[in-house]
mmCIF file of C-alpha atoms in Angstrom:
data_model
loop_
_atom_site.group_PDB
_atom_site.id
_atom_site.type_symbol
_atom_site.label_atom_id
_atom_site.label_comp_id
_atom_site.label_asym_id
_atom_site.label_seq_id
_atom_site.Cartn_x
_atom_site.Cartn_y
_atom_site.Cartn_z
ATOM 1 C CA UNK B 1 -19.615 -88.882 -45.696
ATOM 2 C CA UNK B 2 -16.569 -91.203 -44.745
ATOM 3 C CA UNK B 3 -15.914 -90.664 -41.201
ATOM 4 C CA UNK B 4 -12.149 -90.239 -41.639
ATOM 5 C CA UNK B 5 -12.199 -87.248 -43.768
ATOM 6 C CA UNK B 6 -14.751 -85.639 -40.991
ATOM 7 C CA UNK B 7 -11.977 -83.626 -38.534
ATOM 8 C CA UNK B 8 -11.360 -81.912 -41.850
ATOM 9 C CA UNK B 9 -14.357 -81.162 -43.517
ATOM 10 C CA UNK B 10 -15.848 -78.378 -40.203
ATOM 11 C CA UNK B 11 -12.542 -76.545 -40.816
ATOM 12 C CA UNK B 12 -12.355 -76.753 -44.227
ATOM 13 C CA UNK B 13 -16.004 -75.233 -45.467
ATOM 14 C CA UNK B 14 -16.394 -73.017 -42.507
ATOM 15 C CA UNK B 15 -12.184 -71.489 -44.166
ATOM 16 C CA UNK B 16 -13.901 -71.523 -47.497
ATOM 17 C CA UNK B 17 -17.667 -69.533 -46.598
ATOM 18 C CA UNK B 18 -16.393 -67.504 -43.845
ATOM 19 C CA UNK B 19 -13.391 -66.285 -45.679
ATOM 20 C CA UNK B 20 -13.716 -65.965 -49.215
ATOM 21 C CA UNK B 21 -17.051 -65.836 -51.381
ATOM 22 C CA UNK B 22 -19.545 -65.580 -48.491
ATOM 23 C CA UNK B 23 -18.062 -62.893 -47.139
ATOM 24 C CA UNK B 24 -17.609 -60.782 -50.696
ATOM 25 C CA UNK B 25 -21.329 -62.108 -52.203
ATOM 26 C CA UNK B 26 -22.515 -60.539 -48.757
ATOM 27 C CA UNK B 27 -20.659 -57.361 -49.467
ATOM 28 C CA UNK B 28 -21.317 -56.758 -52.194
ATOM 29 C CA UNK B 29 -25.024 -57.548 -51.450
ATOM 30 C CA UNK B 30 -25.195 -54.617 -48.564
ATOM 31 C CA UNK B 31 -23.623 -52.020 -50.723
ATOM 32 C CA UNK B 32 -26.807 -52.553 -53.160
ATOM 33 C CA UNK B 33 -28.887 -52.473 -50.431
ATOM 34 C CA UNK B 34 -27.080 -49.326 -49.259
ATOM 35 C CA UNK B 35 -27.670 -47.770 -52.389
ATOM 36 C CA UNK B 36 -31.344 -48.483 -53.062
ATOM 37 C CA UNK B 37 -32.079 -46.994 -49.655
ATOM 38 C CA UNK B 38 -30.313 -44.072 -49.639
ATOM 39 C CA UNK B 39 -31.639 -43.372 -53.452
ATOM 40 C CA UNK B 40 -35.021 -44.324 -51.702
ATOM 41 C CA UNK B 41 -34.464 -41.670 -49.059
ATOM 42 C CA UNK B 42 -33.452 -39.358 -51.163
ATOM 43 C CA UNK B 43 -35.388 -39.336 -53.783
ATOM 44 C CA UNK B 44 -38.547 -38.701 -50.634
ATOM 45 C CA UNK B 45 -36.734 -36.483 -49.472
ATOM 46 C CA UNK B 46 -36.492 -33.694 -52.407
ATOM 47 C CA UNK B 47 -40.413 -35.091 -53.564
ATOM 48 C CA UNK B 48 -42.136 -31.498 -54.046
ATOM 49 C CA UNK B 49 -44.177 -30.138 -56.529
ATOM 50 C CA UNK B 50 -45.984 -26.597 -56.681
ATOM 51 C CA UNK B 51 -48.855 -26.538 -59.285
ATOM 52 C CA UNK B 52 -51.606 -23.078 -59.449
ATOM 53 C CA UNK B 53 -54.851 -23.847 -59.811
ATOM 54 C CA UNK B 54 -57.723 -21.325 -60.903
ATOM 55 C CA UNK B 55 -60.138 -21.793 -58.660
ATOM 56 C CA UNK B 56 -62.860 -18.731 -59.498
ATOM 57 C CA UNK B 57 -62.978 -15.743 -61.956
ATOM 58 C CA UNK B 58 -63.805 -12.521 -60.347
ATOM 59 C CA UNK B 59 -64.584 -10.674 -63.382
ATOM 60 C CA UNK B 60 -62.494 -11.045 -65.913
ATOM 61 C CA UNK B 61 -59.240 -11.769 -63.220
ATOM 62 C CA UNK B 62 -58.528 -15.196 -62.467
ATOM 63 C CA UNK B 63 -57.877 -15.962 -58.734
ATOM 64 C CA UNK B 64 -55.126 -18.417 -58.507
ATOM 65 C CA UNK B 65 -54.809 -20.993 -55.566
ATOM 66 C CA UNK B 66 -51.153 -22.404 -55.693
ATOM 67 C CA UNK B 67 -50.572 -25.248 -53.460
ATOM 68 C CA UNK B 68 -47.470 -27.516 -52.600
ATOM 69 C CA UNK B 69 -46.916 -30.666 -52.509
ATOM 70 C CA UNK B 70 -44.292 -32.112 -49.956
ATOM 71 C CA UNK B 71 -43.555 -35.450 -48.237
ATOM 72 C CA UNK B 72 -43.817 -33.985 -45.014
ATOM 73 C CA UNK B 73 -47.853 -33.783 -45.358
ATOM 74 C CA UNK B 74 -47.947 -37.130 -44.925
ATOM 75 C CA UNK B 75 -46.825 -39.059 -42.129
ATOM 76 C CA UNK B 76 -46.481 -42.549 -43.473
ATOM 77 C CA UNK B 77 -43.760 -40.765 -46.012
ATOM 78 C CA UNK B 78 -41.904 -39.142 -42.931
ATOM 79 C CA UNK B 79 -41.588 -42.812 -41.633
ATOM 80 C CA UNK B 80 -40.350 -44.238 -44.984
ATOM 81 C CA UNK B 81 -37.867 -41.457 -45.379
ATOM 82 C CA UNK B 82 -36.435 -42.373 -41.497
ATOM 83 C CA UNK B 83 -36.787 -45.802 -42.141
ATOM 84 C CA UNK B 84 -35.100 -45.997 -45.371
ATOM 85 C CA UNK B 85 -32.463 -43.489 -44.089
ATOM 86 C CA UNK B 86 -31.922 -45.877 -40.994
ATOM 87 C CA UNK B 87 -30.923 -49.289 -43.071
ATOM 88 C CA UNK B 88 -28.914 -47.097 -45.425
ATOM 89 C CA UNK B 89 -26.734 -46.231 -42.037
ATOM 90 C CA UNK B 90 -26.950 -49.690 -41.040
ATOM 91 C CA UNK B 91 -25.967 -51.201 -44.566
ATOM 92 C CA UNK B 92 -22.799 -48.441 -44.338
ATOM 93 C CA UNK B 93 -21.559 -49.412 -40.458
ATOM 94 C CA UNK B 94 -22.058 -53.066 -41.117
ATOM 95 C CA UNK B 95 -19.550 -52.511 -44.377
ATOM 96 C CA UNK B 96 -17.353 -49.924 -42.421
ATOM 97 C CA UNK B 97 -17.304 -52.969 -39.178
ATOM 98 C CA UNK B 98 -16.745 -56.274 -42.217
ATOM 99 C CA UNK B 99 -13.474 -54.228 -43.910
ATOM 100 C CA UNK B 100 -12.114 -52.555 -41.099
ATOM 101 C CA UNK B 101 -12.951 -53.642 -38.052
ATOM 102 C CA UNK B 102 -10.750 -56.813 -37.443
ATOM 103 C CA UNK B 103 -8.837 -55.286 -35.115
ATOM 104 C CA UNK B 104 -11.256 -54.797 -32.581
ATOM 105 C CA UNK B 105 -12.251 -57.643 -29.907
ATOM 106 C CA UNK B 106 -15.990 -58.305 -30.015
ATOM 107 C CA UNK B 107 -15.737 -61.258 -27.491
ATOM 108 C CA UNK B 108 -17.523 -63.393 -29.604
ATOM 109 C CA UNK B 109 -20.807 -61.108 -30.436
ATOM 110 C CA UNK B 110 -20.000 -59.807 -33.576
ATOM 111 C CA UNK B 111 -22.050 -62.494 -35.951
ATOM 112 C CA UNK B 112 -25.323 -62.278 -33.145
ATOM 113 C CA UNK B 113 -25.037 -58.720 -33.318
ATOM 114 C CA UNK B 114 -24.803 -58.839 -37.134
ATOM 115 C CA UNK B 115 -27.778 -61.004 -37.578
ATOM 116 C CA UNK B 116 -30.163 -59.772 -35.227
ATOM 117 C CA UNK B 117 -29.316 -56.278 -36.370
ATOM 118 C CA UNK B 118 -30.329 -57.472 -40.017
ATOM 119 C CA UNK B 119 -33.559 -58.711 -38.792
ATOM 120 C CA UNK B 120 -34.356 -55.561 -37.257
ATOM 121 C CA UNK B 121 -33.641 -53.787 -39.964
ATOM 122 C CA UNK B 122 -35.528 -56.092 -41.847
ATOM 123 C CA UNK B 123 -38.959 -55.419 -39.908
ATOM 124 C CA UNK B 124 -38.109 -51.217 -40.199
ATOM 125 C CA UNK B 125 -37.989 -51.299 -43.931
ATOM 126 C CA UNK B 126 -41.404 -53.610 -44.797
ATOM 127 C CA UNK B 127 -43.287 -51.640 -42.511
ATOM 128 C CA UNK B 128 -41.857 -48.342 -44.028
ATOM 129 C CA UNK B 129 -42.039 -49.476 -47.148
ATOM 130 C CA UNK B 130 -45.396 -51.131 -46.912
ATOM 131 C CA UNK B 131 -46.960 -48.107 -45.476
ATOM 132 C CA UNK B 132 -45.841 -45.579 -48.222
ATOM 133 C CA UNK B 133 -47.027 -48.179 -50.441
ATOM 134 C CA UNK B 134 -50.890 -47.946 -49.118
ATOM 135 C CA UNK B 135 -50.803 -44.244 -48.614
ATOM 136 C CA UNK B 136 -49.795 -43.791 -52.906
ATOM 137 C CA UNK B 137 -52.316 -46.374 -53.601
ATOM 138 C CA UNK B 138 -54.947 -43.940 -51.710
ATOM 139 C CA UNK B 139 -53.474 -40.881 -53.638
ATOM 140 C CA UNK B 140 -53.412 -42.688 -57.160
ATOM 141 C CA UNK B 141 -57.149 -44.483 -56.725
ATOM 142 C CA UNK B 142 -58.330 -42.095 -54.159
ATOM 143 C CA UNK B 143 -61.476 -43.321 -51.639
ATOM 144 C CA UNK B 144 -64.858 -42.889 -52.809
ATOM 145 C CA UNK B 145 -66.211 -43.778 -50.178
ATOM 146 C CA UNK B 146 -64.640 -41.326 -47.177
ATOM 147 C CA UNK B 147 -65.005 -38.963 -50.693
ATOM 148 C CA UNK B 148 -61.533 -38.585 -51.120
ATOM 149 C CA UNK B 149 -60.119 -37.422 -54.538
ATOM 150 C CA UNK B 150 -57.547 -38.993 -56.228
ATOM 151 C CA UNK B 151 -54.439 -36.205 -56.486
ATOM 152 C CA UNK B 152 -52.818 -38.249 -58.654
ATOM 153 C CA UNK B 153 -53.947 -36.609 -62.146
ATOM 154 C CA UNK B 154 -53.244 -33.016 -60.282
ATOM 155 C CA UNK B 155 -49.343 -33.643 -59.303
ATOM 156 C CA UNK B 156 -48.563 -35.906 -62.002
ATOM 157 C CA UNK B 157 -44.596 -35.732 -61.378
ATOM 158 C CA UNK B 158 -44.603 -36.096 -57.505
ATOM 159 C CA UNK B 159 -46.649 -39.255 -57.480
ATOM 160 C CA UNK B 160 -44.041 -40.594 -60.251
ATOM 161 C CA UNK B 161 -41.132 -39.812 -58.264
ATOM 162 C CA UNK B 162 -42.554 -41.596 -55.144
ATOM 163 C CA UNK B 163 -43.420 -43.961 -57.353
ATOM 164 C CA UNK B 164 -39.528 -44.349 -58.014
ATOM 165 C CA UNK B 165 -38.394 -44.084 -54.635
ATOM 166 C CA UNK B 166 -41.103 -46.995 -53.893
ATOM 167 C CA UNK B 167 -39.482 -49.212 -55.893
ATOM 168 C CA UNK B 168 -35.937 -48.499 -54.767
ATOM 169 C CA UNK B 169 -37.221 -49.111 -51.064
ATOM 170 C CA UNK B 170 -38.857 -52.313 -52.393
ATOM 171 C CA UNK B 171 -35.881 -53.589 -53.964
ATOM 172 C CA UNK B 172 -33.958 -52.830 -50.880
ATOM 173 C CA UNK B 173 -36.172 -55.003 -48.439
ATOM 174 C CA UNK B 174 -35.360 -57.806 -50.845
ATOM 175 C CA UNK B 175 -32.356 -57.493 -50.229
ATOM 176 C CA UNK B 176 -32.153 -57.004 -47.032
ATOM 177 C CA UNK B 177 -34.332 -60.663 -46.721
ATOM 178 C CA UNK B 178 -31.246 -62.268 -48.535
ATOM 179 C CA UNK B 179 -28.502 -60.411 -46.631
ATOM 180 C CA UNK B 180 -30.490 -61.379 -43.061
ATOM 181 C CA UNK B 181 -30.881 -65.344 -44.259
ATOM 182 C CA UNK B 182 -26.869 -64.880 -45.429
ATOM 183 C CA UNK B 183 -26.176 -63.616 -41.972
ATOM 184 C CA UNK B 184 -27.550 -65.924 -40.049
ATOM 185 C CA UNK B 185 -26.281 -68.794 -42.480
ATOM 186 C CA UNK B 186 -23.102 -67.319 -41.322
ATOM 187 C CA UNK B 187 -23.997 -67.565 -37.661
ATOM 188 C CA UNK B 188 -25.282 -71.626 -38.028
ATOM 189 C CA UNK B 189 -21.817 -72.535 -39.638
ATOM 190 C CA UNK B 190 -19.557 -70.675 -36.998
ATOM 191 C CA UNK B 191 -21.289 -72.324 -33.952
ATOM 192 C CA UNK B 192 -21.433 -76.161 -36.044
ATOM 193 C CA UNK B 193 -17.347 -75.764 -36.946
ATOM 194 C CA UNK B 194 -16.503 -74.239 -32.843
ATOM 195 C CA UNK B 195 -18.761 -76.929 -31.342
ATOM 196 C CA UNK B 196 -16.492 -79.610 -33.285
ATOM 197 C CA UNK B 197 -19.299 -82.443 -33.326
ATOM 198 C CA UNK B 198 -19.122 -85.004 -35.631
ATOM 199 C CA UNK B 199 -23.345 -85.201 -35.740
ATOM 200 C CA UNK B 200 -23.329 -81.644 -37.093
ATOM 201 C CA UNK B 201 -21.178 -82.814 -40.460
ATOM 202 C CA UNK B 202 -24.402 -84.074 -42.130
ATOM 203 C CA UNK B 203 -26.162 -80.982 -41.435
ATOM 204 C CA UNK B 204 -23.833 -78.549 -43.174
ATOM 205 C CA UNK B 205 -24.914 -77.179 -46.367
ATOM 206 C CA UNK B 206 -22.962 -78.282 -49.496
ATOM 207 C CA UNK S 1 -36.315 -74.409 -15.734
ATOM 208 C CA UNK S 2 -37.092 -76.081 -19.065
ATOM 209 C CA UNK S 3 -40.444 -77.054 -17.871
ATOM 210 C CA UNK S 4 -41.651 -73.123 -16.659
ATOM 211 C CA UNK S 5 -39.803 -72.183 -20.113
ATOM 212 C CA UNK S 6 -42.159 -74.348 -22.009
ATOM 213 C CA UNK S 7 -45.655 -72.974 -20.307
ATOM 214 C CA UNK S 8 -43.918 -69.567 -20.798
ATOM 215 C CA UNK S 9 -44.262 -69.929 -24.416
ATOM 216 C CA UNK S 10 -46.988 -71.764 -25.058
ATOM 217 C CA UNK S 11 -48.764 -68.596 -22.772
ATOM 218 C CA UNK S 12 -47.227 -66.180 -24.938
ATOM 219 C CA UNK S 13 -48.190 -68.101 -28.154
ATOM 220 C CA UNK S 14 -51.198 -68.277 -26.871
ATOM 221 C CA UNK S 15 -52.062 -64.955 -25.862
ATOM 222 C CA UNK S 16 -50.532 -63.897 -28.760
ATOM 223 C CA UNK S 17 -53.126 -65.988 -30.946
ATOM 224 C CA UNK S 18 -55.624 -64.490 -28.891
ATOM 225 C CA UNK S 19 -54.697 -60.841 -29.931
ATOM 226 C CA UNK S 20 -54.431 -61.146 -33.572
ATOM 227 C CA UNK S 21 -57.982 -63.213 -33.738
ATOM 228 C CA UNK S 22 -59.399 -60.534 -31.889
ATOM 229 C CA UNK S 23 -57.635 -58.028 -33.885
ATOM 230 C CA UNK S 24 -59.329 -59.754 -36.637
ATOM 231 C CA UNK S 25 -62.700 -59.664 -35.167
ATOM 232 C CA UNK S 26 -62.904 -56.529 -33.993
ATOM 233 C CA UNK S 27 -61.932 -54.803 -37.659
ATOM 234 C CA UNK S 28 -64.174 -57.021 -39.327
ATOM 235 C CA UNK S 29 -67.431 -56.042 -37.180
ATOM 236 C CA UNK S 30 -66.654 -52.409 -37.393
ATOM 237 C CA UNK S 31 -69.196 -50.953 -39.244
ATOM 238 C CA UNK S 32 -71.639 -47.359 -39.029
ATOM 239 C CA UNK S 33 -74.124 -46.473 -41.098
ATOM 240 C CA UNK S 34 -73.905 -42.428 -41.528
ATOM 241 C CA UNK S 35 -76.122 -39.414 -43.100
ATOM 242 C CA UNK S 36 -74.381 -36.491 -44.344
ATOM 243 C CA UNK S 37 -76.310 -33.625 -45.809
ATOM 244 C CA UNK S 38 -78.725 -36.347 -47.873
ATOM 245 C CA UNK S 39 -76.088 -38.802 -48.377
ATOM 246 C CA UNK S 40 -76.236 -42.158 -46.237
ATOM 247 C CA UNK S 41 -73.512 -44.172 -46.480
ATOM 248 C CA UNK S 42 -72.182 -47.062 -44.877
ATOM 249 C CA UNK S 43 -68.740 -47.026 -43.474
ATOM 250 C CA UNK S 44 -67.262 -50.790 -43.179
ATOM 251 C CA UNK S 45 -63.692 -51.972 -42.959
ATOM 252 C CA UNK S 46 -63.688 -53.378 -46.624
ATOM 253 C CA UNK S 47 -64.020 -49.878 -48.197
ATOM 254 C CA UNK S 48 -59.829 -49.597 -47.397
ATOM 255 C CA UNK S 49 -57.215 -51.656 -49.222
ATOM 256 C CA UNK S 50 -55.542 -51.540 -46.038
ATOM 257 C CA UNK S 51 -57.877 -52.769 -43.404
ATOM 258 C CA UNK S 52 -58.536 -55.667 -45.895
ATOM 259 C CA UNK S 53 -54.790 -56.600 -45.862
ATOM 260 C CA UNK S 54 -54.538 -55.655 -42.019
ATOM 261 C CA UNK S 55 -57.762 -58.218 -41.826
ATOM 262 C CA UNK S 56 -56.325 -61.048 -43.911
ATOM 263 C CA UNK S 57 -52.751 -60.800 -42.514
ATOM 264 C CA UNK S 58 -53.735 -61.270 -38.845
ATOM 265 C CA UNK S 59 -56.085 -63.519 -39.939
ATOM 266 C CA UNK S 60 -53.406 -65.722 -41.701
ATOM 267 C CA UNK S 61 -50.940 -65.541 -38.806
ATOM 268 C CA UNK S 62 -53.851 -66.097 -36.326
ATOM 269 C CA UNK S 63 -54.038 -69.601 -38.060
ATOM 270 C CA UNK S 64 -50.637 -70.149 -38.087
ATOM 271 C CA UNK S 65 -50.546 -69.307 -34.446
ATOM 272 C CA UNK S 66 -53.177 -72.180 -33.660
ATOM 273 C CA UNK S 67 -51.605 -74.204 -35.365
ATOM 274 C CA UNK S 68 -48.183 -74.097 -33.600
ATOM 275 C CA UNK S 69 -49.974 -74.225 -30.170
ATOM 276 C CA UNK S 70 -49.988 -77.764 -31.104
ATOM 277 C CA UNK S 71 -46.616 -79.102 -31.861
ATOM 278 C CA UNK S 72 -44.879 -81.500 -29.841
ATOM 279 C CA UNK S 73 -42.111 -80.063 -27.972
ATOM 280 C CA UNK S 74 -39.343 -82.332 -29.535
ATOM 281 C CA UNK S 75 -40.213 -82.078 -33.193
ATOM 282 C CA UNK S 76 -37.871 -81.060 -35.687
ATOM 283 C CA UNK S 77 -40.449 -78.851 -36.933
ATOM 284 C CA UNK S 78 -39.519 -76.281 -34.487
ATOM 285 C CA UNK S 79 -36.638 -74.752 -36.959
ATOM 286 C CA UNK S 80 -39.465 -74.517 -39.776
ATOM 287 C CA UNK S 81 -41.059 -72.473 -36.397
ATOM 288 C CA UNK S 82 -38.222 -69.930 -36.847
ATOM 289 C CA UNK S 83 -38.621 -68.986 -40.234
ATOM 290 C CA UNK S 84 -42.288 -68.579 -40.414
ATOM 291 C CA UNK S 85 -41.970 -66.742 -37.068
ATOM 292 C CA UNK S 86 -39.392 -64.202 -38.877
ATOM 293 C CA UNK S 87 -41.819 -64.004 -42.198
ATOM 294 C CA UNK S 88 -44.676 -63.525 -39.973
ATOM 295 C CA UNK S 89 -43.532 -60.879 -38.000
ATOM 296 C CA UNK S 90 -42.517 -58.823 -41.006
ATOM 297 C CA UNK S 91 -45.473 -59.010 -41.981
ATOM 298 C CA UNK S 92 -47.527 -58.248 -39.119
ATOM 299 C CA UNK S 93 -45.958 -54.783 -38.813
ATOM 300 C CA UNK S 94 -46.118 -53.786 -42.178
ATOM 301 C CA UNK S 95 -49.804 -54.502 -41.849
ATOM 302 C CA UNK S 96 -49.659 -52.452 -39.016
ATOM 303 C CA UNK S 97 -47.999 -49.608 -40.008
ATOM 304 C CA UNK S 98 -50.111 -49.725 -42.943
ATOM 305 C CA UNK S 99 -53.433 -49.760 -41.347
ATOM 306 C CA UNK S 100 -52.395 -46.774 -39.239
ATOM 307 C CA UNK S 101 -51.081 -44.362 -42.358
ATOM 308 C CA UNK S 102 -54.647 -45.207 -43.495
ATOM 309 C CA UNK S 103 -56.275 -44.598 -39.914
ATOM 310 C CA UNK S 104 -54.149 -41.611 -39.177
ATOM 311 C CA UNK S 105 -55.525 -39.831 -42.831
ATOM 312 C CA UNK S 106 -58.676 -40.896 -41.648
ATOM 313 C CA UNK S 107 -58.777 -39.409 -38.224
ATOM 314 C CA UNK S 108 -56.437 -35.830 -39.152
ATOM 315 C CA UNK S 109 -57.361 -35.407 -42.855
ATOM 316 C CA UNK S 110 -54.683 -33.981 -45.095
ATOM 317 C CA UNK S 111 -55.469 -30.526 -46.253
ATOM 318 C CA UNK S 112 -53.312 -30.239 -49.294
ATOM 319 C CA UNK S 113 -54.563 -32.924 -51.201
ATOM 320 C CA UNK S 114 -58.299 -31.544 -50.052
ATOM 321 C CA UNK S 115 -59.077 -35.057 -47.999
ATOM 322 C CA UNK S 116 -61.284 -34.080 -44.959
ATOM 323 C CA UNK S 117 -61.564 -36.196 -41.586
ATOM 324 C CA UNK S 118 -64.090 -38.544 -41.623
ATOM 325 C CA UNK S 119 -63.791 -39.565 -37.852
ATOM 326 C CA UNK S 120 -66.608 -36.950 -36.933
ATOM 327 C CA UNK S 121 -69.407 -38.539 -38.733
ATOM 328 C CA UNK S 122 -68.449 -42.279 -38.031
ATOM 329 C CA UNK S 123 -67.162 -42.098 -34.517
ATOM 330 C CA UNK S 124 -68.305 -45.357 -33.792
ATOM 331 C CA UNK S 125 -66.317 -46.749 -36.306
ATOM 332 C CA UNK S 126 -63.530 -44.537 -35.885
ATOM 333 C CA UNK S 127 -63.414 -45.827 -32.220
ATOM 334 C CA UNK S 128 -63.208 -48.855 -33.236
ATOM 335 C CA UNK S 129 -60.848 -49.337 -35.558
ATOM 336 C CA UNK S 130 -58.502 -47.671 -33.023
ATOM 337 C CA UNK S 131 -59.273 -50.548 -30.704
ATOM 338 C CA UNK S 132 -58.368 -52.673 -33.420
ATOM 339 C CA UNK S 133 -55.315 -51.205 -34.567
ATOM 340 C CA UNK S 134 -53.793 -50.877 -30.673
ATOM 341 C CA UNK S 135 -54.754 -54.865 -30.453
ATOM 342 C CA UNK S 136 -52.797 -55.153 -33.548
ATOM 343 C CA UNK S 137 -49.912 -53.515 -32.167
ATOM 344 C CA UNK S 138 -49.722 -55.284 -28.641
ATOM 345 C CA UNK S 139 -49.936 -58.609 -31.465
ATOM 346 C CA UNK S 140 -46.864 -56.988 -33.340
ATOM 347 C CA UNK S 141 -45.016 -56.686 -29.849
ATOM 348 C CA UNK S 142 -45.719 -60.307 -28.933
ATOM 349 C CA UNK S 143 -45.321 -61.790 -31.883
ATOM 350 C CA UNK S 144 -41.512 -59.987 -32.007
ATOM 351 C CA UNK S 145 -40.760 -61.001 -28.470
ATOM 352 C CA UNK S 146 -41.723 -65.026 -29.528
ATOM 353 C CA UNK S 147 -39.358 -65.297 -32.604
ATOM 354 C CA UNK S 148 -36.799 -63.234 -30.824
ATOM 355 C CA UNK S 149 -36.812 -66.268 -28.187
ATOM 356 C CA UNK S 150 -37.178 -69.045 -30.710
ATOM 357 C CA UNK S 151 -34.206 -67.728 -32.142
ATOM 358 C CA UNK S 152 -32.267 -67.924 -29.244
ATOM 359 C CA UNK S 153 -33.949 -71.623 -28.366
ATOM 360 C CA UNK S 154 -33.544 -72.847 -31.684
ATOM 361 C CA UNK S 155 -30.280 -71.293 -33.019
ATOM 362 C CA UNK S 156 -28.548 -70.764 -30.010
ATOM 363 C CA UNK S 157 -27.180 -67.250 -31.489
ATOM 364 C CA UNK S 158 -25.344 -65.906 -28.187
ATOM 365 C CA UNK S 159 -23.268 -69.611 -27.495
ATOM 366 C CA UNK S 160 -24.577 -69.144 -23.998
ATOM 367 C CA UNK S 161 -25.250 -73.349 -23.504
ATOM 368 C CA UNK S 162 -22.354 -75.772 -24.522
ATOM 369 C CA UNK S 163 -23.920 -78.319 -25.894
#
């Protein structure tokens, strides 16, 4: 890199990431994200299924045994639902603050904030997501050991729809990985074109 | 100050390699041999999909955590430290929060799908996967707390040094 073209180049990449196609690819990237976890949420949310069973005949009655089947049984759901719901309201505040919020003054903590929000956010989803991912592994293989049946076969539709709602929660943690690393991208450009170093140059992506 | 920040973290890395390889051992040489009615079974940590990933993820970072214990403090390799600190946290507490969905069906049951509490007939086992899993958590905690501060170290997030 010729050295005379260097007070330029800081100020020109960090006008040409931080203002224009960063700032839209990352956007765009946390209204997907938005919308995989809030279809993840919601699709755990309304999971419920209601199937009678006959369990003995008493004659020549039946005796029916009808049982639900709801997220709330199980605990590791609850946590995916809040989880889920939580980076969905994250995803929607960080898009609110990145079109509307110029006005305010954030004295210089806004991209921090931004990035170690992400993270955060980051660790919340994997372990929600990981979580509800071991509990419908239990209820689709089941545990023959701890002789625990598989309920899979029984409530056929509310293991698919978790099933769905997996994947959308999935999908959003990989996004969420690419909108944290984008973040904090931002974050290592802002602080090499304000510190105005001449060593930093060579260090810049291209 | 830079000195009593760098025995700081090389405590914390190092107690924090200390949890997760006792995390590790502890789940691993959990086992109870049972009788129910005229079954005997054997209850071991392998029989779960979960303790095995719980076991091989602390396991994994445990190495990892050696390993860093020995890097020079002036390296360059300290912003690869960064990223695998980030990856490996993620994945410390989702094995974490897996191993306890697991643990918690395990210890409460869950009528409607007709899965009954095992913790009364393996108790020692039960105990000690708890001991495990709260090992694992204090190793989650730590293990945030060191990237947190290698991210400040390394990236300098907050501009609080002009350098």
């Amino acid at each position: 890199m010729a050295l005379q073209s260097g007070e330029k180049l800081p100020m020109f990449i960090g006008h040409v990431w931080s203002k224009q196609k960063s700032r839209w690819t990352l956007l765009g990237l946390r209204l997907l994200a938005f919308l995989a976890a809030a279809a993840a949420t919601l699709v755990m949310v309304l999971n419920k299924q209601t199937k009678t069973f006959v369990v003995a005949t008493i004659g020549t009655t039946p005796v029916n045994l009808t049982l639900t089947a709801k997220f709330h049984h199980t605990p590791a759901f609850v946590f995916f639902a809040i989880a889920n719901g939580l980076v969905s309201i994250h995803n929607l505040v960080m898009i609110m603050v990145d079109l509307l919020g110029s006005k305010f003054d954030y004295k210089g903590f806004q991209l921090p904030m931004i990035a170690s929000l992400d993270m955060l956010n980051l660790a919340l989803v994997s372990g929600g997501a990981n979580a509800a991912a071991f509990m419908a592994e239990l209820g689709k293989n089941g545990n023959s050991h701890a002789r625990w049946d598989k309920i899979c076969d029984k409530f056929g539709a509310y293991c698919d729809r978790g099933a769905g709602a997996l994947i959308a929660s999935f999908l959003a943690l990989a996004l969420m990985l690419v909108i944290s690393f984008l973040s904090i991208l931002n974050l290592k450009l802002v602080n090499s074109s304000s510190h105005n170093s001449h060593n930093n140059i060579i260090a810049l992506p291209n | 100050m830079a000195e009593t920040k760098r025995i700081f973290t090389f405590l914390l890395r190092f107690i924090a390699f200390c949890t997760t390889l006792s995390a590790v051992i502890i789940m691993v040489s959990s086992r109870q041999r049972a009788t129910v009615l005229v079954f005997s079974f054997e209850a071991k940590y392998s029989d779960t999909p979960a303790f095995k990933y719980f076991v091989i993820v602390n396991a994994i970072v445990s190495i990892y955590g050696f390993l860093v214990l020995f890097l020079p403090s002036k390296s360059l390799l300290w912003r690869l430290v960064v990223a695998l600190d980030a990856v490996f946290t993620i994945l410390l507490t989702s094995s974490i929060s897996a191993a306890l969905a697991i643990a918690y069906v395990g210890e409460k049951g869950n009528p409607i799908a007709g899965w009954l509490p095992i913790c009364d007939q393996v108790t020692k086992y039960c105990n000690q996967v708890k001991g495990a899993l709260i090992v694992g958590f204090i190793s989650v905690v730590l293990y945030l707390l060191l990237f947190l501060y290698s991210l400040h170290t390394v990236l300098n997030p907050l501009l609080l040094e002009k350098s």
